[in-house]
Coordinates of C-alpha atoms and ligand atoms in Angstrom, one line a residue:
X1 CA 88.4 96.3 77.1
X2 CA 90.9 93.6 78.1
X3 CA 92.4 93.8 81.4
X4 CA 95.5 94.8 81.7
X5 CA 96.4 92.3 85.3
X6 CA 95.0 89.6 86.0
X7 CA 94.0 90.2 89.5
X8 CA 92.6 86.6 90.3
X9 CA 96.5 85.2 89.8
X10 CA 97.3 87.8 92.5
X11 CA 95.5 86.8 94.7
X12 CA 96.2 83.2 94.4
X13 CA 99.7 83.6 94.1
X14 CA 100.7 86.3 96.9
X15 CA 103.3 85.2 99.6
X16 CA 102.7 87.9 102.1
X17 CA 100.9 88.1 105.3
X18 CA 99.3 91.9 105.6
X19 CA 100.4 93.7 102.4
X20 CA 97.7 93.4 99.7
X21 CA 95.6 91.0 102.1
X22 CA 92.9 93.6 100.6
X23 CA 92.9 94.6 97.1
X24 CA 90.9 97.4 95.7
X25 CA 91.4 96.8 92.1
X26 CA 89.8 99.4 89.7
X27 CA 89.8 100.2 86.2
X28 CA 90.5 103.6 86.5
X29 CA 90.3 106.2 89.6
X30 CA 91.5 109.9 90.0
X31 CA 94.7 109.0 92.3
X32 CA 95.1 105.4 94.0
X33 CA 96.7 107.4 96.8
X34 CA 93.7 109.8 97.3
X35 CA 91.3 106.8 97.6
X36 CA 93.9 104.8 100.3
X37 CA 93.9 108.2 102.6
X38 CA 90.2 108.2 102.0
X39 CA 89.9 104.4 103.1
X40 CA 92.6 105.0 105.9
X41 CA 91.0 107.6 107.2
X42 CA 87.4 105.5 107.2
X43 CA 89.8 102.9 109.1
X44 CA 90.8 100.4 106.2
X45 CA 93.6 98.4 108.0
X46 CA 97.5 98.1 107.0
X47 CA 98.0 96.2 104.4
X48 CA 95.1 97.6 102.4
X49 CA 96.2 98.3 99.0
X50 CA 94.8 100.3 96.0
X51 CA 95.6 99.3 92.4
X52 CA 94.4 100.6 89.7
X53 CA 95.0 100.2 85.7
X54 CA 94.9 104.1 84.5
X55 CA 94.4 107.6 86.8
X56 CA 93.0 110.3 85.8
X57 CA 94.2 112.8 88.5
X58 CA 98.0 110.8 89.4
X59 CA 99.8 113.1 92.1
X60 CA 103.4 113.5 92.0
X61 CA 105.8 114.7 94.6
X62 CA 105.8 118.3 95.2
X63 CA 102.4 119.5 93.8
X64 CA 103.0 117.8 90.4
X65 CA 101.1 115.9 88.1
X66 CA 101.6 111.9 87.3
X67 CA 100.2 111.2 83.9
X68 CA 99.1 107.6 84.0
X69 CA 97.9 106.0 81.0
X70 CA 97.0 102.6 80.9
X71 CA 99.7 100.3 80.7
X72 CA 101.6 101.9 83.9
X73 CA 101.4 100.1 87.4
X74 CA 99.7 102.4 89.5
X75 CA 99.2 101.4 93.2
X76 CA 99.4 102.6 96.9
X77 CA 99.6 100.9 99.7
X78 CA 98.2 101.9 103.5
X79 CA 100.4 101.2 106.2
X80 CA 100.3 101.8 109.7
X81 CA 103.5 102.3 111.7
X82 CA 104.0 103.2 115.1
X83 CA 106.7 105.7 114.5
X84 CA 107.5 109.1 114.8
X85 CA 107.3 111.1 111.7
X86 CA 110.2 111.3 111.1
X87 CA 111.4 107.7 111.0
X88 CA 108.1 107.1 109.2
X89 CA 109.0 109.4 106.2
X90 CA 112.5 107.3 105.6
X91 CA 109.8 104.4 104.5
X92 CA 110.0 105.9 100.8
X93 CA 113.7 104.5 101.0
X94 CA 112.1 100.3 101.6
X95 CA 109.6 101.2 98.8
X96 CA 111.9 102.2 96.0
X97 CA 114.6 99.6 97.0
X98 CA 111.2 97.1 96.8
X99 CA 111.1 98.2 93.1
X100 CA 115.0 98.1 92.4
X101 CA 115.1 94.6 94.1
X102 CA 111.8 93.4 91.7
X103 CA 113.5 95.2 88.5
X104 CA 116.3 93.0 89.1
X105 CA 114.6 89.8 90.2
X106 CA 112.0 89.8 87.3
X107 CA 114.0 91.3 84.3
X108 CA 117.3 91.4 85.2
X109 CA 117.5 94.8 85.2
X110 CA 119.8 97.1 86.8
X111 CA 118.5 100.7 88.1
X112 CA 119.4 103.2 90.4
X113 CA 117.9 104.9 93.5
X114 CA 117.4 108.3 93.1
X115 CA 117.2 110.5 96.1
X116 CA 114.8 110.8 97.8
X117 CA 112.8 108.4 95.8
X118 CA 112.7 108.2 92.2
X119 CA 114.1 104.6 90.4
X120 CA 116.0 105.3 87.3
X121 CA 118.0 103.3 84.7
X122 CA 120.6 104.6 82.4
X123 CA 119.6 108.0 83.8
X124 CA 116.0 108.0 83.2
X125 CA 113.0 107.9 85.5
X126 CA 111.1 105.0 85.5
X127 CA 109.5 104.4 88.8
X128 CA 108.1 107.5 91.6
X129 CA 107.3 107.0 94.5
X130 CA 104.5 109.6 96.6
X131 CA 104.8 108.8 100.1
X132 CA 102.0 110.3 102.5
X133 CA 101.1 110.5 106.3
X134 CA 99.0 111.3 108.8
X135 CA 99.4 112.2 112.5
X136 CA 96.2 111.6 115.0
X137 CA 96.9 113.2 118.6
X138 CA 100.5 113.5 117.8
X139 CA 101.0 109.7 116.8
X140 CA 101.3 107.9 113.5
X141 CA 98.2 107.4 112.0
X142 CA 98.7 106.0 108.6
X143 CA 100.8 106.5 105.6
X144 CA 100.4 106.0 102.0
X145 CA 102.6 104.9 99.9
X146 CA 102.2 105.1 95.9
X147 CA 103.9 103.6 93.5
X148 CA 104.0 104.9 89.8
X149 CA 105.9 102.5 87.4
X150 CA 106.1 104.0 83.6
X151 CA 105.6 100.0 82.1
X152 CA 104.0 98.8 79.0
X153 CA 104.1 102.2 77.4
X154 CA 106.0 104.2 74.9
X155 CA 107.0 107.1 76.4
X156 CA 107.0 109.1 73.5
X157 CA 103.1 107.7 72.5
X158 CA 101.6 108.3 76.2
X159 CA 103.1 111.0 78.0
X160 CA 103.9 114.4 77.2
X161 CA 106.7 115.7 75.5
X162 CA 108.4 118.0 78.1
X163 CA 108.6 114.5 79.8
X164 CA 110.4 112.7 77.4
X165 CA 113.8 113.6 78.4
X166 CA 113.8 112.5 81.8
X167 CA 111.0 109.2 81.4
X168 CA 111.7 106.0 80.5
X169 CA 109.6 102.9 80.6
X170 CA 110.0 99.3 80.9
X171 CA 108.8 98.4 77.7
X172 CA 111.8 100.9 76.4
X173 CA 114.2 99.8 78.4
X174 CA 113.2 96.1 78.0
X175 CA 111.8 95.8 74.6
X176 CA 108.9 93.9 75.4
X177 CA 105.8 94.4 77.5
X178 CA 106.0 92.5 80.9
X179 CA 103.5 91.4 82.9
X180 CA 102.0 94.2 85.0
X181 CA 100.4 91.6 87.9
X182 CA 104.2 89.5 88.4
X183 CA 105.9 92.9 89.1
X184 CA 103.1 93.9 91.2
X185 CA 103.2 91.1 93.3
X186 CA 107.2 91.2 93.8
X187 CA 106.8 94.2 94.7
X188 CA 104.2 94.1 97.5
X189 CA 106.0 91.1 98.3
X190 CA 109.7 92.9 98.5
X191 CA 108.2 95.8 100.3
X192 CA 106.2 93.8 103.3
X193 CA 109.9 92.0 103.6
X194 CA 111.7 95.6 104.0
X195 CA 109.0 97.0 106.0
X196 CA 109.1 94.4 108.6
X197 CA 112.9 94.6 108.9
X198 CA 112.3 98.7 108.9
X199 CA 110.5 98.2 111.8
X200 CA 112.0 95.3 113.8
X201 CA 116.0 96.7 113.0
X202 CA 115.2 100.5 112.3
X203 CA 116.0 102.4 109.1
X204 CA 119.7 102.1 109.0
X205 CA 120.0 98.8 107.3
X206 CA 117.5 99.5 104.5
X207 CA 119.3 103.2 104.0
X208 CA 122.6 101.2 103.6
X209 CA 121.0 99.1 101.0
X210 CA 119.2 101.8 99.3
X211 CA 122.5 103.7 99.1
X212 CA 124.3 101.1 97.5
X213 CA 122.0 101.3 94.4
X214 CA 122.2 105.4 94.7
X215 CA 122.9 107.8 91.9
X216 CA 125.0 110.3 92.1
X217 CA 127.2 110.2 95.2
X218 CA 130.5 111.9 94.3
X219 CA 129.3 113.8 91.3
X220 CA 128.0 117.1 90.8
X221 CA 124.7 117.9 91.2
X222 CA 122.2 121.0 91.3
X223 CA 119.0 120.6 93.8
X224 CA 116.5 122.9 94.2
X225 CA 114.5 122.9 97.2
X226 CA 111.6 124.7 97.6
X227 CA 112.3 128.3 96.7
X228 CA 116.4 127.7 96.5
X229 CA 118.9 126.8 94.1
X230 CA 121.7 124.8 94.9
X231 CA 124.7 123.3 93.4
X232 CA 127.5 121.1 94.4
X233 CA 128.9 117.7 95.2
X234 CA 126.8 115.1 96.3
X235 CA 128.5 113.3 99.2
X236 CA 125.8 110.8 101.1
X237 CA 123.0 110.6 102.3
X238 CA 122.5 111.0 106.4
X239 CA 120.3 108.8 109.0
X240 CA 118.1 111.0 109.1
X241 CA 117.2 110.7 105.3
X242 CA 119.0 114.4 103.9
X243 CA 120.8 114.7 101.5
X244 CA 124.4 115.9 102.3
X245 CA 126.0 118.2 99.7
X246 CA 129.2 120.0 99.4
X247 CA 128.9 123.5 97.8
X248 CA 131.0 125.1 95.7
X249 CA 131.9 127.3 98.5
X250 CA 133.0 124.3 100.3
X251 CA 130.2 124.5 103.1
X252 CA 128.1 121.1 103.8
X253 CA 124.5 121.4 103.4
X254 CA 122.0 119.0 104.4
X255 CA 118.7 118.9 102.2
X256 CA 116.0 117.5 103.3
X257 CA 113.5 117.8 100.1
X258 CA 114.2 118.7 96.4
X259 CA 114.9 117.7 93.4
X260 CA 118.2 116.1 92.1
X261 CA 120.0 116.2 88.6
X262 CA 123.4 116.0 87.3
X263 CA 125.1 119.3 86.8
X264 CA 124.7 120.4 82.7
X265 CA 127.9 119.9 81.5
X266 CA 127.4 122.9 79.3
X267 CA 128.7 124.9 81.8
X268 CA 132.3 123.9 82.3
X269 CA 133.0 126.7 85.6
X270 CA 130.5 123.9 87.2
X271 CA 133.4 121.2 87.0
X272 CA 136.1 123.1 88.3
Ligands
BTN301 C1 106.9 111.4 91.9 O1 107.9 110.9 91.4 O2 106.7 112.6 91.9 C2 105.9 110.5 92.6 C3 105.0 109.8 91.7 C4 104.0 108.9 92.4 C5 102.9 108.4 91.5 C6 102.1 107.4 92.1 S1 101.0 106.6 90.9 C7 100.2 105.8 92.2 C8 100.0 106.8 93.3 N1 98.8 107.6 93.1 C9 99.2 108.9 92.8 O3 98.3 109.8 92.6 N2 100.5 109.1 92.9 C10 101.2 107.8 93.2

């Protein structure tokens, strides 16, 4: 079966200095991000990156699954901060605006950030991001960060129906395949750029880039977080990462993991 990147032209072509200095490039695996803890566990250094052209077992945020049929970009990339957790965990905000500044570079194309890190255009998911750690002694060991870009597919040929609502792909959005290695490359190339400013000027100037691409500030929103529901405006996002919302109630909540959509319209009380 043809490939679907060319990995050679990668490899040749790649301006960056750590990120994707090792690439593990498979034809299929169970979850690229399982295989980088495995390898960063076993020591594999920062910049170690595993791509791979299909998964069998993708991982999403919050338990879920990521169906990943060929033609998606499926990578994840080890990295090895010294940071507290904390600060660590904010690196999901460098990788998606890595993918929003690529989109835009490559195609032209104009998405949003989602929080906490989803990449969306004209409302629809196109990009998630699964961003993992690991603490050794009480210091940063490693973390993982995956990237899952819905590319050369039809969404309504390779995923599932329930996720046709809220998916989109590239090759809908673009109408026309692209080529999976050039975004790849930005990419990794966009994301060692943010990283190095992440850790030489802190989080705050990537969070005030990230925000200005960010959906949904000043609308209504519903979250839900873990066991709870919530609705309300959606008013910024903090240093620290949360979400701020106001509820209907008028108290200000700060969420700190969840799930974000636009308030149904169907219910018009929610507008009032
Ligand atoms: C989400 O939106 O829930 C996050 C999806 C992350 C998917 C990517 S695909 C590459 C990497 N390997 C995985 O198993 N998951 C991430």
């Amino acid at each position: 079966m043809k490939k679907t990147i060319n990995i050679d032209k990668i490899h040749e072509g790649l301006c960056t200095k750590h990120i994707g200095a090792r690439i593990i490039f498979l034809h299929e695996t169970s979850s690229t991000n399982d295989l980088a803890k495995e390898l960063a566990f076993s020591g594999s250094p920062e910049g170690t990156v595993v791509l791979a052209e299909a998964q069998t077992n993708g991982r999403g945020r919050l338990g879920r699954e990521w169906v990943s049929p060929r033609g998606g970009l499926y990578f994840s990339v080890i990295l090895r901060p010294r940071l507290a957790a904390s600060e660590a965990a904010k690196l999901v905000f460098a990788a998606g605006l890595a993918v929003v500044e690529a989109l835009d570079e490559l195609y032209c194309l104009r998405t949003e950030t989602k929080w906490p890190n989803d990449v969306i255009v004209n409302g629809r998911k196109v990009c998630g991001i699964l961003s993992e750690m690991n603490m050794r002694n009480g210091l940063m060991d490693f973390v993982v960060v995956g990237f899952g870009v819905n590319a050369n597919f039809d969404i309504k040929k390779a995923l599932p129906e329930p996720l046709w609502a809220n998916a989109t792909s590239l090759w809908t959005e673009l109408g026309r395949k692209i080529e999976l290695g050039a975004l790849f490359k930005e990419v990794l190339e966009r994301l060692e750029k943010l990283y190095n400013s992440f850790l030489k000027n802190g989080s705050s100037p990537v969070l005030r880039e990230w925000k200005k691409h960010a959906a949904f500030f000043g609308e209504y929103v519903e979250v839900i977080s873990g066991n709870e529901y919530l609705s309300g405006l959606a008013l910024d996002i903090e240093d620290d990462g949360s979400l701020t919302i106001k509820l209907d109630d008028g108290k200000v909540k700060h969420v700190f993991a969840g799930d974000v959509s636009l308030r149904r319209k169907s219910n018009p009380m929610s507008f009032k």
